[in-house]
PDB file of C-alpha atoms and ligand atoms in Angstrom:
ATOM      1  CA  UNK A 254       0.000   0.000   0.000  1.00 69.00           C
ATOM      2  CA  UNK A 255       1.343   3.448  -0.829  1.00 74.00           C
ATOM      3  CA  UNK A 256       1.987   5.835   2.095  1.00 82.00           C
ATOM      4  CA  UNK A 257      -0.477   8.647   2.893  1.00 87.00           C
ATOM      5  CA  UNK A 258       0.351  11.741   0.786  1.00 93.00           C
ATOM      6  CA  UNK A 259       2.297  14.409   2.702  1.00 95.00           C
ATOM      7  CA  UNK A 260       0.362  17.537   3.581  1.00 97.00           C
ATOM      8  CA  UNK A 261       2.349  20.588   2.548  1.00 97.00           C
ATOM      9  CA  UNK A 262       0.945  23.954   3.458  1.00 98.00           C
ATOM     10  CA  UNK A 263       1.681  26.842   1.078  1.00 98.00           C
ATOM     11  CA  UNK A 264       1.299  30.202   2.798  1.00 99.00           C
ATOM     12  CA  UNK A 265       2.168  33.799   2.063  1.00 98.00           C
ATOM     13  CA  UNK A 266       0.420  37.145   1.804  1.00 98.00           C
ATOM     14  CA  UNK A 267      -2.260  37.746  -0.854  1.00 98.00           C
ATOM     15  CA  UNK A 268      -0.638  38.004  -4.267  1.00 98.00           C
ATOM     16  CA  UNK A 269       2.595  36.291  -3.202  1.00 98.00           C
ATOM     17  CA  UNK A 270       1.977  33.639  -5.867  1.00 98.00           C
ATOM     18  CA  UNK A 271       0.557  30.702  -3.900  1.00 98.00           C
ATOM     19  CA  UNK A 272      -1.961  29.729  -6.591  1.00 98.00           C
ATOM     20  CA  UNK A 273       0.421  30.345  -9.487  1.00 98.00           C
ATOM     21  CA  UNK A 274       3.182  28.263  -7.951  1.00 98.00           C
ATOM     22  CA  UNK A 275       0.918  25.441  -6.750  1.00 97.00           C
ATOM     23  CA  UNK A 276      -0.466  24.915 -10.239  1.00 96.00           C
ATOM     24  CA  UNK A 277       3.083  24.710 -11.593  1.00 95.00           C
ATOM     25  CA  UNK A 278       4.145  22.351  -8.801  1.00 91.00           C
ATOM     26  CA  UNK A 279       1.201  20.115  -9.547  1.00 91.00           C
ATOM     27  CA  UNK A 280       2.668  19.499 -12.981  1.00 84.00           C
ATOM     28  CA  UNK A 281       6.231  18.961 -11.730  1.00 83.00           C
ATOM     29  CA  UNK A 282       5.775  16.925  -8.544  1.00 83.00           C
ATOM     30  CA  UNK A 283       3.461  13.974  -8.011  1.00 88.00           C
ATOM     31  CA  UNK A 284       1.073  16.146  -6.056  1.00 93.00           C
ATOM     32  CA  UNK A 285      -2.446  17.540  -5.926  1.00 96.00           C
ATOM     33  CA  UNK A 286      -3.129  21.284  -5.599  1.00 97.00           C
ATOM     34  CA  UNK A 287      -5.995  22.174  -3.272  1.00 97.00           C
ATOM     35  CA  UNK A 288      -6.818  25.868  -2.880  1.00 98.00           C
ATOM     36  CA  UNK A 289      -8.997  26.771   0.082  1.00 98.00           C
ATOM     37  CA  UNK A 290      -9.860  30.120  -1.538  1.00 98.00           C
ATOM     38  CA  UNK A 291     -11.058  28.351  -4.703  1.00 98.00           C
ATOM     39  CA  UNK A 292     -13.142  25.929  -2.626  1.00 98.00           C
ATOM     40  CA  UNK A 293     -14.778  28.826  -0.784  1.00 98.00           C
ATOM     41  CA  UNK A 294     -15.423  30.786  -4.004  1.00 98.00           C
ATOM     42  CA  UNK A 295     -17.016  27.660  -5.549  1.00 98.00           C
ATOM     43  CA  UNK A 296     -19.331  27.398  -2.546  1.00 98.00           C
ATOM     44  CA  UNK A 297     -20.436  31.031  -2.959  1.00 98.00           C
ATOM     45  CA  UNK A 298     -21.826  30.318  -6.439  1.00 98.00           C
ATOM     46  CA  UNK A 299     -23.341  26.937  -5.562  1.00 97.00           C
ATOM     47  CA  UNK A 300     -27.132  27.300  -5.916  1.00 97.00           C
ATOM     48  CA  UNK A 301     -28.885  27.160  -2.542  1.00 97.00           C
ATOM     49  CA  UNK A 302     -25.713  26.933  -0.446  1.00 98.00           C
ATOM     50  CA  UNK A 303     -26.548  27.885   3.159  1.00 98.00           C
ATOM     51  CA  UNK A 304     -22.978  29.171   3.586  1.00 98.00           C
ATOM     52  CA  UNK A 305     -22.762  31.403   0.507  1.00 98.00           C
ATOM     53  CA  UNK A 306     -23.662  34.652   2.262  1.00 98.00           C
ATOM     54  CA  UNK A 307     -21.333  34.094   5.222  1.00 98.00           C
ATOM     55  CA  UNK A 308     -18.417  33.164   2.958  1.00 98.00           C
ATOM     56  CA  UNK A 309     -19.053  36.121   0.622  1.00 98.00           C
ATOM     57  CA  UNK A 310     -19.016  38.511   3.583  1.00 98.00           C
ATOM     58  CA  UNK A 311     -15.828  36.977   5.039  1.00 98.00           C
ATOM     59  CA  UNK A 312     -14.035  37.196   1.697  1.00 98.00           C
ATOM     60  CA  UNK A 313     -15.068  40.827   1.289  1.00 98.00           C
ATOM     61  CA  UNK A 314     -13.701  41.604   4.760  1.00 98.00           C
ATOM     62  CA  UNK A 315     -10.568  39.452   4.329  1.00 98.00           C
ATOM     63  CA  UNK A 316     -11.654  37.469   7.405  1.00 98.00           C
ATOM     64  CA  UNK A 317     -10.892  33.807   7.994  1.00 98.00           C
ATOM     65  CA  UNK A 318     -14.203  31.959   8.270  1.00 97.00           C
ATOM     66  CA  UNK A 319     -15.218  29.196  10.728  1.00 98.00           C
ATOM     67  CA  UNK A 320     -12.703  26.375  11.073  1.00 98.00           C
ATOM     68  CA  UNK A 321     -15.354  23.644  10.848  1.00 98.00           C
ATOM     69  CA  UNK A 322     -16.402  24.804   7.400  1.00 97.00           C
ATOM     70  CA  UNK A 323     -12.958  25.221   5.832  1.00 98.00           C
ATOM     71  CA  UNK A 324     -11.623  21.997   7.326  1.00 98.00           C
ATOM     72  CA  UNK A 325     -14.680  20.139   6.056  1.00 98.00           C
ATOM     73  CA  UNK A 326     -14.246  21.547   2.534  1.00 98.00           C
ATOM     74  CA  UNK A 327     -10.547  20.788   2.548  1.00 97.00           C
ATOM     75  CA  UNK A 328     -11.053  17.234   3.808  1.00 97.00           C
ATOM     76  CA  UNK A 329     -13.767  16.583   1.206  1.00 97.00           C
ATOM     77  CA  UNK A 330     -11.470  17.858  -1.538  1.00 96.00           C
ATOM     78  CA  UNK A 331      -8.600  15.685  -0.291  1.00 96.00           C
ATOM     79  CA  UNK A 332     -10.869  12.641  -0.123  1.00 94.00           C
ATOM     80  CA  UNK A 333     -11.990  13.362  -3.693  1.00 94.00           C
ATOM     81  CA  UNK A 334      -8.458  13.197  -5.112  1.00 91.00           C
ATOM     82  CA  UNK A 335      -7.548   9.911  -6.753  1.00 80.00           C
ATOM     83  CA  UNK A 336      -4.584   8.978  -4.531  1.00 76.00           C
ATOM     84  CA  UNK A 337      -2.884   6.772  -7.133  1.00 80.00           C
ATOM     85  CA  UNK A 338       0.626   8.187  -7.537  1.00 83.00           C
ATOM     86  CA  UNK A 339      -0.096  11.311  -5.452  1.00 91.00           C
ATOM     87  CA  UNK A 340       2.788  11.795  -3.016  1.00 91.00           C
ATOM     88  CA  UNK A 341       1.796  15.189  -1.628  1.00 94.00           C
ATOM     89  CA  UNK A 342      -1.129  17.512  -1.160  1.00 96.00           C
ATOM     90  CA  UNK A 343      -0.262  21.154  -1.633  1.00 97.00           C
ATOM     91  CA  UNK A 344      -2.668  23.030   0.638  1.00 98.00           C
ATOM     92  CA  UNK A 345      -2.788  26.478  -0.990  1.00 98.00           C
ATOM     93  CA  UNK A 346      -3.511  29.193   1.561  1.00 98.00           C
ATOM     94  CA  UNK A 347      -4.281  26.772   4.365  1.00 98.00           C
ATOM     95  CA  UNK A 348      -4.263  26.637   7.373  1.00 98.00           C
ATOM     96  CA  UNK A 349      -4.593  30.365   8.046  1.00 98.00           C
ATOM     97  CA  UNK A 350      -5.540  30.641  11.709  1.00 98.00           C
ATOM     98  CA  UNK A 351      -4.183  28.825  14.756  1.00 98.00           C
ATOM     99  CA  UNK A 352      -7.464  27.184  15.799  1.00 98.00           C
ATOM    100  CA  UNK A 353      -8.027  26.091  12.196  1.00 98.00           C
ATOM    101  CA  UNK A 354      -4.534  24.532  12.037  1.00 98.00           C
ATOM    102  CA  UNK A 355      -5.117  22.645  15.295  1.00 98.00           C
ATOM    103  CA  UNK A 356      -8.576  21.480  14.228  1.00 98.00           C
ATOM    104  CA  UNK A 357      -7.224  20.306  10.854  1.00 98.00           C
ATOM    105  CA  UNK A 358      -4.438  18.314  12.497  1.00 98.00           C
ATOM    106  CA  UNK A 359      -6.936  16.725  14.893  1.00 98.00           C
ATOM    107  CA  UNK A 360      -9.414  15.764  12.154  1.00 97.00           C
ATOM    108  CA  UNK A 361      -7.092  15.041   9.222  1.00 97.00           C
ATOM    109  CA  UNK A 362      -3.490  14.701  10.360  1.00 97.00           C
ATOM    110  CA  UNK A 363      -0.217  16.586  10.727  1.00 98.00           C
ATOM    111  CA  UNK A 364       1.125  19.119   8.265  1.00 98.00           C
ATOM    112  CA  UNK A 365       4.565  17.895   7.131  1.00 98.00           C
ATOM    113  CA  UNK A 366       6.007  21.166   5.884  1.00 98.00           C
ATOM    114  CA  UNK A 367       5.030  24.817   5.476  1.00 98.00           C
ATOM    115  CA  UNK A 368       6.299  26.638   2.413  1.00 98.00           C
ATOM    116  CA  UNK A 369       6.123  30.416   2.792  1.00 98.00           C
ATOM    117  CA  UNK A 370       6.311  32.770  -0.178  1.00 98.00           C
ATOM    118  CA  UNK A 371       7.634  36.173   0.831  1.00 98.00           C
ATOM    119  CA  UNK A 372       6.948  39.362  -1.074  1.00 98.00           C
ATOM    120  CA  UNK A 373       6.934  43.101  -0.250  1.00 97.00           C
ATOM    121  CA  UNK A 374       3.521  44.780   0.169  1.00 95.00           C
ATOM    122  CA  UNK A 375       4.052  47.224  -2.712  1.00 96.00           C
ATOM    123  CA  UNK A 376       4.574  44.310  -5.120  1.00 98.00           C
ATOM    124  CA  UNK A 377       1.522  42.471  -3.768  1.00 98.00           C
ATOM    125  CA  UNK A 378      -0.643  45.533  -4.337  1.00 97.00           C
ATOM    126  CA  UNK A 379       0.622  46.054  -7.855  1.00 97.00           C
ATOM    127  CA  UNK A 380       0.023  42.393  -8.775  1.00 98.00           C
ATOM    128  CA  UNK A 381      -3.455  42.220  -7.272  1.00 98.00           C
ATOM    129  CA  UNK A 382      -4.660  45.532  -8.670  1.00 97.00           C
ATOM    130  CA  UNK A 383      -3.779  44.372 -12.153  1.00 97.00           C
ATOM    131  CA  UNK A 384      -5.844  41.212 -11.650  1.00 96.00           C
ATOM    132  CA  UNK A 385      -9.664  41.349 -11.476  1.00 92.00           C
ATOM    133  CA  UNK A 386     -10.896  39.067  -8.760  1.00 96.00           C
ATOM    134  CA  UNK A 387     -13.873  40.326  -6.722  1.00 95.00           C
ATOM    135  CA  UNK A 388     -11.744  40.792  -3.567  1.00 97.00           C
ATOM    136  CA  UNK A 389      -8.976  42.685  -5.373  1.00 97.00           C
ATOM    137  CA  UNK A 390      -9.950  46.231  -4.426  1.00 96.00           C
ATOM    138  CA  UNK A 391      -7.538  48.343  -2.369  1.00 96.00           C
ATOM    139  CA  UNK A 392      -9.614  48.213   0.854  1.00 97.00           C
ATOM    140  CA  UNK A 393     -10.054  44.439   0.853  1.00 98.00           C
ATOM    141  CA  UNK A 394      -6.447  43.799  -0.193  1.00 98.00           C
ATOM    142  CA  UNK A 395      -5.224  45.782   2.825  1.00 97.00           C
ATOM    143  CA  UNK A 396      -7.519  43.795   5.117  1.00 98.00           C
ATOM    144  CA  UNK A 397      -6.192  40.528   3.640  1.00 98.00           C
ATOM    145  CA  UNK A 398      -2.608  41.674   4.189  1.00 98.00           C
ATOM    146  CA  UNK A 399      -3.434  42.665   7.794  1.00 98.00           C
ATOM    147  CA  UNK A 400      -5.046  39.271   8.418  1.00 98.00           C
ATOM    148  CA  UNK A 401      -1.919  37.558   7.123  1.00 98.00           C
ATOM    149  CA  UNK A 402       0.360  39.683   9.338  1.00 98.00           C
ATOM    150  CA  UNK A 403      -1.741  39.338  12.491  1.00 98.00           C
ATOM    151  CA  UNK A 404      -3.533  35.998  12.271  1.00 98.00           C
ATOM    152  CA  UNK A 405      -1.610  33.739   9.903  1.00 98.00           C
ATOM    153  CA  UNK A 406       1.651  34.872  11.520  1.00 98.00           C
ATOM    154  CA  UNK A 407       0.622  32.820  14.570  1.00 98.00           C
ATOM    155  CA  UNK A 408       0.310  29.709  12.403  1.00 98.00           C
ATOM    156  CA  UNK A 409       3.810  30.335  11.079  1.00 98.00           C
ATOM    157  CA  UNK A 410       5.131  30.718  14.639  1.00 98.00           C
ATOM    158  CA  UNK A 411       3.620  27.361  15.578  1.00 98.00           C
ATOM    159  CA  UNK A 412       5.255  25.519  12.693  1.00 98.00           C
ATOM    160  CA  UNK A 413       8.472  27.537  12.983  1.00 98.00           C
ATOM    161  CA  UNK A 414       8.848  26.224  16.544  1.00 98.00           C
ATOM    162  CA  UNK A 415       8.501  22.700  15.136  1.00 98.00           C
ATOM    163  CA  UNK A 416      11.190  23.364  12.489  1.00 98.00           C
ATOM    164  CA  UNK A 417       8.682  22.800   9.671  1.00 98.00           C
ATOM    165  CA  UNK A 418       8.889  26.163   7.851  1.00 98.00           C
ATOM    166  CA  UNK A 419      10.831  26.827   4.643  1.00 98.00           C
ATOM    167  CA  UNK A 420      10.817  30.246   2.982  1.00 98.00           C
ATOM    168  CA  UNK A 421      11.241  31.329  -0.620  1.00 98.00           C
ATOM    169  CA  UNK A 422      11.514  34.847  -2.044  1.00 98.00           C
ATOM    170  CA  UNK A 423       8.409  35.265  -4.214  1.00 98.00           C
ATOM    171  CA  UNK A 424       9.569  38.566  -5.655  1.00 98.00           C
ATOM    172  CA  UNK A 425      11.176  37.169  -8.805  1.00 98.00           C
ATOM    173  CA  UNK A 426       9.761  36.035 -12.098  1.00 98.00           C
ATOM    174  CA  UNK A 427       7.483  33.002 -11.929  1.00 98.00           C
ATOM    175  CA  UNK A 428      10.033  30.515 -13.289  1.00 97.00           C
ATOM    176  CA  UNK A 429      12.788  31.619 -10.904  1.00 98.00           C
ATOM    177  CA  UNK A 430      10.421  31.301  -7.930  1.00 98.00           C
ATOM    178  CA  UNK A 431       9.336  27.857  -9.174  1.00 97.00           C
ATOM    179  CA  UNK A 432      12.967  26.720  -9.468  1.00 97.00           C
ATOM    180  CA  UNK A 433      13.747  28.002  -5.952  1.00 98.00           C
ATOM    181  CA  UNK A 434      10.702  26.214  -4.565  1.00 97.00           C
ATOM    182  CA  UNK A 435      11.682  22.963  -6.228  1.00 96.00           C
ATOM    183  CA  UNK A 436      15.146  23.285  -4.711  1.00 96.00           C
ATOM    184  CA  UNK A 437      13.913  23.853  -1.137  1.00 97.00           C
ATOM    185  CA  UNK A 438      11.328  21.086  -1.435  1.00 95.00           C
ATOM    186  CA  UNK A 439      13.926  18.606  -2.645  1.00 93.00           C
ATOM    187  CA  UNK A 440      16.210  19.695   0.213  1.00 95.00           C
ATOM    188  CA  UNK A 441      13.339  19.053   2.612  1.00 94.00           C
ATOM    189  CA  UNK A 442      12.848  15.587   1.121  1.00 90.00           C
ATOM    190  CA  UNK A 443       9.552  16.231  -0.689  1.00 90.00           C
TER     191      UNK A 443
HETATM  192  N1  UP5 B1864       1.821  36.675 -10.062  1.00 51.85           N
HETATM  193  C1  UP5 B1864       2.013  35.550  -9.323  1.00 51.85           C
HETATM  194  N2  UP5 B1864       3.336  35.288  -9.195  1.00 51.85           N
HETATM  195  C2  UP5 B1864       3.992  36.283  -9.865  1.00 51.85           C
HETATM  196  C3  UP5 B1864       5.373  36.576 -10.086  1.00 51.85           C
HETATM  197  N3  UP5 B1864       6.357  35.794  -9.603  1.00 51.85           N
HETATM  198  N4  UP5 B1864       5.695  37.678 -10.799  1.00 51.85           N
HETATM  199  C4  UP5 B1864       4.704  38.499 -11.296  1.00 51.85           C
HETATM  200  N5  UP5 B1864       3.364  38.274 -11.125  1.00 51.85           N
HETATM  201  C5  UP5 B1864       3.024  37.174 -10.407  1.00 51.85           C
HETATM  202  O1  UP5 B1864      -1.026  35.620  -7.917  1.00 51.85           O
HETATM  203  C6  UP5 B1864      -1.642  36.886  -7.797  1.00 51.85           C
HETATM  204  C7  UP5 B1864      -1.363  37.680  -9.080  1.00 51.85           C
HETATM  205  O2  UP5 B1864       0.035  37.895  -9.197  1.00 51.85           O
HETATM  206  C8  UP5 B1864      -1.806  36.932 -10.349  1.00 51.85           C
HETATM  207  O3  UP5 B1864      -2.291  37.865 -11.261  1.00 51.85           O
HETATM  208  C9  UP5 B1864      -0.506  36.288 -10.835  1.00 51.85           C
HETATM  209  O4  UP5 B1864      -0.496  36.113 -12.230  1.00 51.85           O
HETATM  210  C10 UP5 B1864       0.529  37.305 -10.392  1.00 51.85           C
HETATM  211  P1  UP5 B1864      -1.633  34.318  -7.192  1.00 51.85           P
HETATM  212  O5  UP5 B1864      -0.817  33.158  -7.603  1.00 51.85           O
HETATM  213  O6  UP5 B1864      -3.093  34.266  -7.399  1.00 51.85           O
HETATM  214  O7  UP5 B1864      -1.306  34.698  -5.659  1.00 51.85           O
HETATM  215  P2  UP5 B1864      -1.952  34.123  -4.336  1.00 51.85           P
HETATM  216  O8  UP5 B1864      -0.879  34.160  -3.291  1.00 51.85           O
HETATM  217  O9  UP5 B1864      -2.636  32.835  -4.608  1.00 51.85           O
HETATM  218  O10 UP5 B1864      -2.982  35.295  -4.037  1.00 51.85           O
HETATM  219  P3  UP5 B1864      -4.495  35.243  -3.594  1.00 51.85           P
HETATM  220  O11 UP5 B1864      -5.051  36.562  -3.934  1.00 51.85           O
HETATM  221  O12 UP5 B1864      -5.205  34.030  -4.069  1.00 51.85           O
HETATM  222  O13 UP5 B1864      -4.267  35.106  -1.992  1.00 51.85           O
HETATM  223  P4  UP5 B1864      -5.238  35.230  -0.827  1.00 51.85           P
HETATM  224  O14 UP5 B1864      -4.510  34.533   0.236  1.00 51.85           O
HETATM  225  O15 UP5 B1864      -5.666  36.609  -0.520  1.00 51.85           O
HETATM  226  O16 UP5 B1864      -6.586  34.515  -1.338  1.00 51.85           O
HETATM  227  P5  UP5 B1864      -7.294  33.141  -1.005  1.00 51.85           P
HETATM  228  O17 UP5 B1864      -8.057  32.788  -2.207  1.00 51.85           O
HETATM  229  O18 UP5 B1864      -6.367  32.158  -0.446  1.00 51.85           O
HETATM  230  O19 UP5 B1864      -8.305  33.586   0.156  1.00 51.85           O
HETATM  231  C11 UP5 B1864      -9.337  34.493  -0.125  1.00 51.85           C
HETATM  232  C12 UP5 B1864     -10.178  34.715   1.109  1.00 51.85           C
HETATM  233  O20 UP5 B1864     -10.812  33.513   1.507  1.00 51.85           O
HETATM  234  C13 UP5 B1864      -9.448  35.184   2.367  1.00 51.85           C
HETATM  235  O21 UP5 B1864      -9.157  36.570   2.322  1.00 51.85           O
HETATM  236  C14 UP5 B1864     -10.461  34.824   3.449  1.00 51.85           C
HETATM  237  O22 UP5 B1864     -11.465  35.819   3.546  1.00 51.85           O
HETATM  238  C15 UP5 B1864     -11.068  33.543   2.893  1.00 51.85           C
HETATM  239  N6  UP5 B1864     -10.489  32.365   3.562  1.00 51.85           N
HETATM  240  C16 UP5 B1864     -11.142  31.834   4.653  1.00 51.85           C
HETATM  241  O23 UP5 B1864     -12.194  32.315   5.057  1.00 51.85           O
HETATM  242  N7  UP5 B1864     -10.589  30.752   5.267  1.00 51.85           N
HETATM  243  C17 UP5 B1864      -9.429  30.185   4.864  1.00 51.85           C
HETATM  244  O24 UP5 B1864      -8.978  29.192   5.477  1.00 51.85           O
HETATM  245  C18 UP5 B1864      -8.756  30.745   3.763  1.00 51.85           C
HETATM  246  C19 UP5 B1864      -9.320  31.821   3.120  1.00 51.85           C
HETATM  247 MG1   MG B1865      -4.611  32.153  -4.461  1.00 51.85          MG
END
């Protein structure tokens, strides 16, 4: 029987390139890319979803929603992946709050490694303002950055203390960042 896929968390401020890099990694490693933001946005447009309004409001405010909901969505998505040949799950933008991280580990299992993409705020703003997602207006972007600095920072501290964090400079062109990520992941045995 093949071992359980490793759970690799990919974190970083909004616009640091989590989604971009995870979709590249998916093609280059034997892994599955699961984006919590994409799962939440899919729920918002699901007809009759009882959670749509709550999620829409949280996304607009850059707030991290209830842990039960995100962990359930993430677990369902992981269960839905055909495991054949999948060595790792790349958890894009997850976990984002300490209680959510602890709840995930209790219900699903430990995170093996946390990859953090670093990028200066001015670059994040420039990238996001030239994209056109619904939460890419200046006010919401600032709230998302604040949430990362205040709330997700505590998740990083937790995993830092366990020696599970690796960092990559996301402020280079996409291919250079991808090459640097591949290097640190190989070094970490992924
Ligand atoms: N781009 C990417 N890399 C580049 C590079 N190296 N050079 C130049 N341009 C680059 O990239 C953003 C833009 O930059 C794109 O246009 C890309 O082409 C360009 P992307 O890869 O999308 O960056 P990413 O880090 O994924 O940014 P994203 O905006 O998705 O990050 P967020 O963390 O803000 O968004 P997410 O979708 O994860 O979460 C949205 C909201 O969901 C949260 O704010 C929160 O309200 C909610 N949420 C919860 O409630 N609970 C959760 O657990 C998680 C989220
Ligand atoms: Mg993203």
